[in-house]
XYZ file of C-alpha atoms in Angstrom:
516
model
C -47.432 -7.874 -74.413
C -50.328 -9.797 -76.798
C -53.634 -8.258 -76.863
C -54.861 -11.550 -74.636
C -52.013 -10.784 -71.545
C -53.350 -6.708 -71.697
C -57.039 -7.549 -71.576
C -56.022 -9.942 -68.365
C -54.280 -7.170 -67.249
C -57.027 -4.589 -67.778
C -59.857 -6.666 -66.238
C -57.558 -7.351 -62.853
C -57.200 -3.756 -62.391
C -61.156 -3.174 -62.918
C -61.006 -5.539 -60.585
C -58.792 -4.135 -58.162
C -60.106 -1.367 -57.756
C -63.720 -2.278 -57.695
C -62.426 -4.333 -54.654
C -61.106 -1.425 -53.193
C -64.043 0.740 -53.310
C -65.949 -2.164 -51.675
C -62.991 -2.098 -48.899
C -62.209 -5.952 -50.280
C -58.280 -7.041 -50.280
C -56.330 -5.957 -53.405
C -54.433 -8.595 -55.103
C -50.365 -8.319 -55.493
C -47.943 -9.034 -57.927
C -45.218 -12.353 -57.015
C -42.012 -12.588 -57.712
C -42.888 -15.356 -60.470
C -45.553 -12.826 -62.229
C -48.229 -14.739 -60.571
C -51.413 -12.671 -59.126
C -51.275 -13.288 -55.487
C -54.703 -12.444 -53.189
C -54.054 -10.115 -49.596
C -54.932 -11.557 -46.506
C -58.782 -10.586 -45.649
C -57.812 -9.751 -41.938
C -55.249 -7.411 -41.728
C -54.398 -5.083 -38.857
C -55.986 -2.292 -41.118
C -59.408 -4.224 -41.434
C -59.607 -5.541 -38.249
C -62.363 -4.294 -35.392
C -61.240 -1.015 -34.492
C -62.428 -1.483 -30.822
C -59.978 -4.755 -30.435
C -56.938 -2.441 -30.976
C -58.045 -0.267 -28.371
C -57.937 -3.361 -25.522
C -55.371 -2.911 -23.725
C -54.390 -5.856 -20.732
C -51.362 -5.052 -18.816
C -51.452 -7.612 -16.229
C -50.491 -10.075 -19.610
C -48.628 -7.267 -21.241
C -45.338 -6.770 -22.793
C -43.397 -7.468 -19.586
C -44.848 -10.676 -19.258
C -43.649 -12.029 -22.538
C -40.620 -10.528 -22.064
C -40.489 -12.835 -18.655
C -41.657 -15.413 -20.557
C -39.281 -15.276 -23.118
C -36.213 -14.532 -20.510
C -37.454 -17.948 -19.018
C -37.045 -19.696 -22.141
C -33.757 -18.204 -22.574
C -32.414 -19.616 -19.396
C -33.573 -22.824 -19.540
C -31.706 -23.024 -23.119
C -28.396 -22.021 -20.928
C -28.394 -18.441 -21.346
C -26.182 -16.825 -19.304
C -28.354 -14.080 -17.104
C -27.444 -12.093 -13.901
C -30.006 -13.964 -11.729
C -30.847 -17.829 -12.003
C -34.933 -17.499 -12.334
C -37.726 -15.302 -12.916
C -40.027 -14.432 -10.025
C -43.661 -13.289 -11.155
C -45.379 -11.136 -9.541
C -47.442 -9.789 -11.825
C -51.187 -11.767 -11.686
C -53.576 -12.921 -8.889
C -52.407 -16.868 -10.021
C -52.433 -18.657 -6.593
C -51.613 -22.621 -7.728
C -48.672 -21.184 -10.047
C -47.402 -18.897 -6.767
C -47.422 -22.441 -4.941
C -50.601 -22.170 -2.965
C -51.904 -25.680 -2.279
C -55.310 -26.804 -3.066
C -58.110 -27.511 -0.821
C -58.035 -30.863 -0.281
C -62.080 -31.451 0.253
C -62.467 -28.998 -3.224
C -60.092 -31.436 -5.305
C -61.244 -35.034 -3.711
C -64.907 -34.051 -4.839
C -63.828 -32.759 -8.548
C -61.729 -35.882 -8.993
C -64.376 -37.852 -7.776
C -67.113 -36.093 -10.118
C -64.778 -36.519 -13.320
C -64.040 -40.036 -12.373
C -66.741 -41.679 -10.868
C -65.260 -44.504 -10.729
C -63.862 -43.505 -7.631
C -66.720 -43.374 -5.692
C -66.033 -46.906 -4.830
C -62.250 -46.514 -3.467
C -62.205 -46.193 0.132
C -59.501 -43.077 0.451
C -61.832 -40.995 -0.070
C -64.463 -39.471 2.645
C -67.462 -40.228 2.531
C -68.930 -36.185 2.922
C -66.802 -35.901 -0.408
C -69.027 -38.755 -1.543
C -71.741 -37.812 -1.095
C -71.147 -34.247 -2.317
C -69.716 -35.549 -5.565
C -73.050 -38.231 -5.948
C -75.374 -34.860 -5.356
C -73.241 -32.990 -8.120
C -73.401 -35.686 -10.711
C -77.285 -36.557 -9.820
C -77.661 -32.497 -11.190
C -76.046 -33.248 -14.253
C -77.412 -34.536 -17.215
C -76.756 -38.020 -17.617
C -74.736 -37.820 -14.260
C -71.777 -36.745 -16.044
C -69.775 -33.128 -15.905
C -69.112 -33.317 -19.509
C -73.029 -33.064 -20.051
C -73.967 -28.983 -20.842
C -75.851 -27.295 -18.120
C -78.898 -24.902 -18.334
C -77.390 -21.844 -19.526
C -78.105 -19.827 -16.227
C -76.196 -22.650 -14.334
C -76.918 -26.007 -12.321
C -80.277 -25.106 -10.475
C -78.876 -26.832 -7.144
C -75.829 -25.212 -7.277
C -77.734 -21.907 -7.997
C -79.582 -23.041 -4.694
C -76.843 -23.403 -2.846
C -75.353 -20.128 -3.730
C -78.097 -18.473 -2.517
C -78.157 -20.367 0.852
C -74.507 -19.009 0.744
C -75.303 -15.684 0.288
C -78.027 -15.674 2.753
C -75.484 -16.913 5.843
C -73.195 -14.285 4.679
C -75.998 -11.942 5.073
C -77.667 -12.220 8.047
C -80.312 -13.828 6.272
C -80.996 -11.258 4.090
C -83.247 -12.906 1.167
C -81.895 -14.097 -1.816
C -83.909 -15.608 -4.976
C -81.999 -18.216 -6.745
C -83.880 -17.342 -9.926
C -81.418 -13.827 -9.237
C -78.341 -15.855 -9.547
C -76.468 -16.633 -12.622
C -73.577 -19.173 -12.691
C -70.511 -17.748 -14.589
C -67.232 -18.621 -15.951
C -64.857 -16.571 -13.226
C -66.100 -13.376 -12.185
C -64.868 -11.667 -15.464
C -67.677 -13.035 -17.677
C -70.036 -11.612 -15.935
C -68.807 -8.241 -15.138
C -68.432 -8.531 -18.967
C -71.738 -9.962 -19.942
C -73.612 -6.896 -17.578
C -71.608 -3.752 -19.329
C -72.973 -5.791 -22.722
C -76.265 -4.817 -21.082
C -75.511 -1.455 -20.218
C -73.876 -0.370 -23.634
C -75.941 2.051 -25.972
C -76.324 5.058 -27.684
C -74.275 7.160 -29.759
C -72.604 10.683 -29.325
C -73.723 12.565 -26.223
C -76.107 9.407 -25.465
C -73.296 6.786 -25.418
C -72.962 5.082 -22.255
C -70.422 6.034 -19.897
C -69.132 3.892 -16.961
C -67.581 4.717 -14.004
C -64.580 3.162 -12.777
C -61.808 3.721 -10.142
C -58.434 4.995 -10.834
C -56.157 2.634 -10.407
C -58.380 -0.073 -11.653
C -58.475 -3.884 -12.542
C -57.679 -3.809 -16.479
C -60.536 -5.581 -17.470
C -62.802 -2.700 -16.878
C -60.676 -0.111 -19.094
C -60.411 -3.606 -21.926
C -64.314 -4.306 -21.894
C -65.041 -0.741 -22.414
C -62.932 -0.234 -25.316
C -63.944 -3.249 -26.816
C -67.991 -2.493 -26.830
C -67.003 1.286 -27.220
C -68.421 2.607 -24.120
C -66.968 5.907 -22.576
C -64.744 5.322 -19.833
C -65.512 7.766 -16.702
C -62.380 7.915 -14.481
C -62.771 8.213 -10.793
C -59.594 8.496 -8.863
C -58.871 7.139 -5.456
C -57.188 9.151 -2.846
C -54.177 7.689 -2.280
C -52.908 9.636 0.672
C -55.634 7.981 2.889
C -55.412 4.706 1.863
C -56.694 4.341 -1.318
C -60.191 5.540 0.306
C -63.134 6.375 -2.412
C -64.351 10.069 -1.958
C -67.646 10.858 -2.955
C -66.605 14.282 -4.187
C -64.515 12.944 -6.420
C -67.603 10.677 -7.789
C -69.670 13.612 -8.325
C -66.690 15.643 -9.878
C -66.271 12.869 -12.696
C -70.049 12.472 -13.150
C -70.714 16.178 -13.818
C -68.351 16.475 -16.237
C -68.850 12.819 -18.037
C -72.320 14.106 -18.792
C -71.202 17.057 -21.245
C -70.138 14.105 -23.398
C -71.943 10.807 -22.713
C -74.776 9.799 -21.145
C -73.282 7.672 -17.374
C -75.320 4.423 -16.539
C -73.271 2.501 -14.140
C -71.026 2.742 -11.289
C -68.236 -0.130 -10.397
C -66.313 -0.912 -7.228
C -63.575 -2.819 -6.796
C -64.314 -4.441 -2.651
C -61.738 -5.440 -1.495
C -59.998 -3.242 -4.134
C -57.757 -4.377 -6.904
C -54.682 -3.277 -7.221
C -55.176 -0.931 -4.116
C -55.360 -3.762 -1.626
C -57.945 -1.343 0.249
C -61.526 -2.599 2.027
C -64.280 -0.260 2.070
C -65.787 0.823 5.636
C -69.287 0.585 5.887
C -69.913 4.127 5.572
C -68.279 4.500 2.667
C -70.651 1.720 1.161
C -73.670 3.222 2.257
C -72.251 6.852 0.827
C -71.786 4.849 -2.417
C -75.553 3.442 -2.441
C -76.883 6.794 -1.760
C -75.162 8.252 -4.611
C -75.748 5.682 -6.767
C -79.353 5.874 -6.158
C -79.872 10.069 -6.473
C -77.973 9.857 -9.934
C -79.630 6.852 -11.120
C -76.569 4.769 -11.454
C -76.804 0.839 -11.783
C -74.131 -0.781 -9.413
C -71.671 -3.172 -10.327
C -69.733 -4.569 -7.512
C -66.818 -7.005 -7.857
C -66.296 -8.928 -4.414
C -64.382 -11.576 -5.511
C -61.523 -11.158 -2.823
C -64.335 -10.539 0.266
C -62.478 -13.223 2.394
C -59.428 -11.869 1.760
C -59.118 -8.987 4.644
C -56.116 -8.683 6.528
C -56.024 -5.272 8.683
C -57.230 -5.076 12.047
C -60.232 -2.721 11.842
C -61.638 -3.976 8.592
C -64.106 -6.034 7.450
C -66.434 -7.043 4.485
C -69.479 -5.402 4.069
C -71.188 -6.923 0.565
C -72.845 -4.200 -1.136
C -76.225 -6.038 -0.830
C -76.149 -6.868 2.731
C -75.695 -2.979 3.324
C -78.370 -2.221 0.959
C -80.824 -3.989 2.267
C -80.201 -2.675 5.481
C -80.807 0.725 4.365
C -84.304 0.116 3.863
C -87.074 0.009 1.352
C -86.422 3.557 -0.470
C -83.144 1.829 -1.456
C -83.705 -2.116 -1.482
C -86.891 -1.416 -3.094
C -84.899 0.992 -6.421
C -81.558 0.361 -6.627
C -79.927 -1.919 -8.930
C -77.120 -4.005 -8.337
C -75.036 -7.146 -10.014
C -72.657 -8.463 -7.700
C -69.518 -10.534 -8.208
C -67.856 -13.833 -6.921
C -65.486 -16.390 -8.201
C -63.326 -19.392 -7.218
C -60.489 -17.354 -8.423
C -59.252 -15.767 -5.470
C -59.636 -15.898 -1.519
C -58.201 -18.860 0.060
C -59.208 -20.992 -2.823
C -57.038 -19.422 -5.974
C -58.844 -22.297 -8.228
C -58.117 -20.139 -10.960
C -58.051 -22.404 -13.870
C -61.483 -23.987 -13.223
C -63.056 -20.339 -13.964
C -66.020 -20.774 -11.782
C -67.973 -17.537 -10.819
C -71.372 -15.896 -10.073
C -73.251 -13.279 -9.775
C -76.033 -11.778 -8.267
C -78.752 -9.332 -9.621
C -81.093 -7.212 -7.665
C -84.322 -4.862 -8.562
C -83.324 -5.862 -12.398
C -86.111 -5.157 -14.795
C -88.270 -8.822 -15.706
C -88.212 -7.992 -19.033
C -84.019 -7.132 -19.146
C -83.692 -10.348 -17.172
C -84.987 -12.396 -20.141
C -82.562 -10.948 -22.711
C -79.653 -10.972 -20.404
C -80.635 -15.111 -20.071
C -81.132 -14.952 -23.660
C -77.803 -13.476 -24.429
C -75.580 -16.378 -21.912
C -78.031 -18.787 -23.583
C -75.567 -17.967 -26.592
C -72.917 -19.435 -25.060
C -74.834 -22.960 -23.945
C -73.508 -22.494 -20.213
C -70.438 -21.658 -18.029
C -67.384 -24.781 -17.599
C -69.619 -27.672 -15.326
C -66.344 -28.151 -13.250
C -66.272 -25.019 -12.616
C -69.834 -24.663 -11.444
C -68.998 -27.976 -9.220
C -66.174 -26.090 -7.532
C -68.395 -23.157 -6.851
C -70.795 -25.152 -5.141
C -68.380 -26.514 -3.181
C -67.158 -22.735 -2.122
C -70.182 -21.977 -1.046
C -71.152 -25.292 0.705
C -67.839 -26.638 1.980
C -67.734 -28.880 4.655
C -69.483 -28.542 7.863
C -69.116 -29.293 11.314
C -69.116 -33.128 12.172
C -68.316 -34.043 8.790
C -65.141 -35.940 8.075
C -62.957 -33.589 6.113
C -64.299 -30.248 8.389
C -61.500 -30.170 10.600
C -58.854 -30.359 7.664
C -60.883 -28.300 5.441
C -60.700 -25.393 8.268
C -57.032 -26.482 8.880
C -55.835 -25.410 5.084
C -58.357 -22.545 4.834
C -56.994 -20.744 7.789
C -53.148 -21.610 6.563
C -53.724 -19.866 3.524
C -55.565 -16.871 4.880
C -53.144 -16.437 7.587
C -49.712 -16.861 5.761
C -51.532 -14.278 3.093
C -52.366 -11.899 6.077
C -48.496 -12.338 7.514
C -47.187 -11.612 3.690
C -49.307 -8.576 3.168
C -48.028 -7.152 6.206
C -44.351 -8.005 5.455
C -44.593 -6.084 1.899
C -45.666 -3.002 3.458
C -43.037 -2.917 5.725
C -39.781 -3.792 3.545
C -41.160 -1.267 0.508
C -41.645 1.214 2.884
C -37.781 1.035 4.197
C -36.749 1.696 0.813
C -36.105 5.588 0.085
C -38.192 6.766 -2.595
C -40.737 4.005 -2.101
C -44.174 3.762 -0.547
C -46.578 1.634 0.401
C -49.976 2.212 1.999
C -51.241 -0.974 4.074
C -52.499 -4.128 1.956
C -55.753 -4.289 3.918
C -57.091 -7.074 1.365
C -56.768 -8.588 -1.709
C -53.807 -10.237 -2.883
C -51.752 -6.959 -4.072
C -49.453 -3.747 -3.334
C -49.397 -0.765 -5.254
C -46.984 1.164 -4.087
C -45.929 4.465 -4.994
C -42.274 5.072 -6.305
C -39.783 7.700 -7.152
C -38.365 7.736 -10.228
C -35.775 10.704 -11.129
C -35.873 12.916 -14.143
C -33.027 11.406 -15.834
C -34.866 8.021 -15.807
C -38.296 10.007 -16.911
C -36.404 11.664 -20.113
C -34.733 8.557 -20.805
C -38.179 6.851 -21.217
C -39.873 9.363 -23.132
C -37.121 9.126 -25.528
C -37.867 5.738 -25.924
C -41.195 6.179 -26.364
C -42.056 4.459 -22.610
C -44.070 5.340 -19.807
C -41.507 5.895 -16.617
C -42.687 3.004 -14.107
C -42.765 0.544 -17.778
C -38.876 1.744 -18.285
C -38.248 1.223 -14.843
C -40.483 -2.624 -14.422
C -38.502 -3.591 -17.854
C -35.214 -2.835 -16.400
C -35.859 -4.287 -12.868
C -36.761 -7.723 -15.216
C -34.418 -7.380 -17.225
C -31.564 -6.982 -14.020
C -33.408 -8.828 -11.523
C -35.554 -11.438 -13.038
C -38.682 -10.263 -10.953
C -41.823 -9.257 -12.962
C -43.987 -6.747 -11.873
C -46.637 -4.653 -13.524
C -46.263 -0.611 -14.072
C -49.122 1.319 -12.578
C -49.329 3.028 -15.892
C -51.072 -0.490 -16.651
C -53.708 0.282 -13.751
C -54.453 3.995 -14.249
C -52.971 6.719 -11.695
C -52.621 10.855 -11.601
C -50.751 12.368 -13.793
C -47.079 13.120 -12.413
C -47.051 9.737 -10.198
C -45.575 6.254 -10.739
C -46.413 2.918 -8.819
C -46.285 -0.829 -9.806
C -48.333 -3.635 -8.729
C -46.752 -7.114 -7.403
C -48.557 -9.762 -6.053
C -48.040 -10.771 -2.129
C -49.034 -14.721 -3.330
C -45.141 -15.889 -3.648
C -44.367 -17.894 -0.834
C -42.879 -16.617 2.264
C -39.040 -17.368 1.268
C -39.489 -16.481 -2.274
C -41.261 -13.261 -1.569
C -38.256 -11.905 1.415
C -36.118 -12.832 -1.663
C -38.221 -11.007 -4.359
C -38.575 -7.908 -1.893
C -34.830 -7.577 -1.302
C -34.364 -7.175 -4.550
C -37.089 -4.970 -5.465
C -35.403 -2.556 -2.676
C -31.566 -3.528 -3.864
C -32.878 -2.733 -7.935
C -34.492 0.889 -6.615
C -31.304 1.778 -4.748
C -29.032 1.157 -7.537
C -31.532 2.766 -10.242
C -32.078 6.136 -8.015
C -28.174 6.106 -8.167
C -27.983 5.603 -11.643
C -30.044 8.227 -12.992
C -29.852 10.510 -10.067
């Protein structure tokens, strides 16, 4: 080696390891002898929090589905002919039909051209021309003010104020959102500080909806499990609140409260009483409320009914109206509309602080405003049509379908689990989900471990991988120590979920016996 090459040499490992101490990528040697620069991202350099998120709904049994339908579409040979998810809230790709009225007006507002042919009714009309006349230059693909279209914003709180028993609401308190997630998202942003001790803690039900557990990790907030009680129905226990608070705060500082109502992946609706309980423990601890109501027309059970969190507060009186804070959720998402793709949401804020207000419409200002179709299909959720119009009677013809035939399929899971041995299943009161609990023998547990597997994933993978059907583990979900559950969906149609539910029950059998 030439004096030249060795001085290269010398100033590249300087170099090296200066980057190193500045936590920069080192650079490798080729196979040619040429110097060759690391990636800058790697999974060592990454955000810490992101590895953290966790998302089982889209987890590693869905690929494997998806990659089990690729292989039979290429001709694999597999011992059933399809794959049957049940694994996400995904109405349209269950085969729930569209509102008619909902899609006429959308496909009128993105092609206003249309206005003009005479298949369309004229209340769709004239709800498309009063959606375009909002939007700048009478055009969806114009941005929105970043809080959302005012009239829609108007209308939501008209919407809110039916469903209410006219309970006020402020449209200045609403804020237009893409799907209910972004703005449970967008408030724990809000609520996240501190360090240590002072680091804000959240409380959230066990089992719960992943995105809670996912947004926490990824702003670094303490989770604060609260667990509900399974053997009567999923109910949530205010002992069990105060049991997790007083011990969260002997290591973080808890600042908010969620609730799941109707409750996902439960399938449970809160009475009344248990709503007011909530409030009143909410406001002696000085917890902010965050309640996610995105399935409240989806209630099945004879007995229950929807109570929104603010209707109940406000009925309470003054000492709580007046104090307590809440942000509550809706979206297009679910109910008997399943318009999941359009990601259209809200959500309401009450008692919030003027001055938070302003940075929390600074902070969606950031991201210009939530999808315009979207916020066109809200309005039309809470304004749909009314009685005299043309499309009313069809409109109420479809919505009633779909609530019923999802009120007949709810019931029909609960009974076929719970003729299985070793399965069961508390009543789907609402929602669009079981969660029932299942059996799995100590064979089948060791044989997991060993793999490095929760039980109830080992036991989802192998019903996919023998049955085709995809279902999520309740590991996925949270649940107490020494149990096992999965989730599934109730949104196949009828034929498709007898079919799916046979051979849930026909898989357990046969596994039981296997390991037993």
């Amino acid at each position: 080696m030439n004096h030249g090459t060795a001085l290269l040499w010398k100033r590249r490992a300087l170099s090296s390891l200066s980057a190193t101490r500045r936590g920069l990528p080192k650079e490798k040697m080729t196979e040619n002898g040429m110097m060759s620069r690391a990636k800058v991202l790697t999974i060592d350099t990454i955000n810490p929090t992101v590895k953290k998120v966790e998302y089982a709904v889209r987890g590693p049994i869905v690929q494997r589905a998806v990659e089990l339908e690729r292989e039979l579409s290429q001709g694999m040979k597999k011992p059933f002919a399809e794959v049957i998810k049940a694994n996400i809230g995904d109405a349209h790709a269950m085969g729930q039909q569209p509102i008619t009225f909902f899609r006429q007006v959308l496909a009128l507002c993105s092609y206003p051209e249309l206005l003009s042919d005479n298949t369309f009714p004229e209340d769709a009309k004239s709800r498309a021309c009063r959606i375009l006349q909002s939007c700048g230059g009478h055009s969806m693909g114009a941005y929105s003010a970043s809080q959302g279209i005012d009239s829609v914003r108007e209308d939501v709180a008209r919407y809110i104020e039916r469903r209410d028993g006219g309970v006020p609401c402020d449209p200045d308190d609403i804020y237009l959102t893409t799907g209910a997630s972004d703005g449970i998202v967008t408030m724990l942003k809000l609520l996240v500080c501190g360090e240590g001790v002072s680091r804000t803690g959240v409380m959230i039900s066990i089992p719960q909806y992943p995105l809670y557990s996912a947004a926490l990790a990824e702003l670094g907030a303490v989770q604060i499990n609260y667990y509900l009680n399974e053997e009567k129905c999923w109910s949530l226990d205010i002992p069990e609140l105060q049991r997790a608070l007083d011990e969260a705060r002997q290591y973080c500082n808890p600042r908010a409260l969620c609730i799941i109502n109707p409750g996902n992946p439960t399938g449970q609706v809160q009475s009344r009483k248990c709503i007011e309980d909530v409030i009143r423990f909410a406001a002696k601890e000085r917890l902010f409320l965050m309640a996610d109501e995105v399935y409240q027309d989806n209630v099945y059970a004879d007995g229950c009914q929807f109570h929104s969190f603010k209707k109940v507060l406000f009925e309470m009186g003054p000492e709580y109206s007046d104090t307590v804070e809440l942000a509550s959720f809706h979206s297009t998402s679910k109910c008997y509309m399943g318009e999941c793709g359009f990601r259209g949401g809200y959500m309401e804020l009450i008692n919030m602080d003027d001055e938070v207000k302003a940075q929390l419409t600074k902070l969606v200002s950031v991201r210009l405003c939530p999808p315009v179709p979207g916020q066109a299909l809200m309005d039309l959720v809470v304004n749909p049509p009314q009685p005299g119009e043309p499309s009313y009677d069809n409109f109420i013809k479809e919505r009633t379908a779909t609530l019923s035939a999802l009120a007949e399929k709810a019931k029909l899971t609960e009974q076929v689990l719970n003729t299985v041995q070793g399965i069961s299943c508390n009543p789907v009161q609402g929602a669009m989900y079981s969660f029932p609990r299942i059996t799995i023998p100590e064979k089948a547990v060791k044989e997991a471990t060993e793999k490095g597997q929760q039980p109830d994933m080992f036991y989802c993978m192998k019903m996919l991988e023998e049955t085709g059907i995809c279902l999520v583990p309740g590991s996925g979900f949270g649940q107490k120590d020494g149990t096992y559950h999965f989730r599934m969906t109730i949104l196949p149609p009828s034929d498709k979920l007898k079919i799916l539910l046979d051979k849930v029950k026909e898989f357990h059998q046969k596994f039981t016996q296997q390991y037993s």
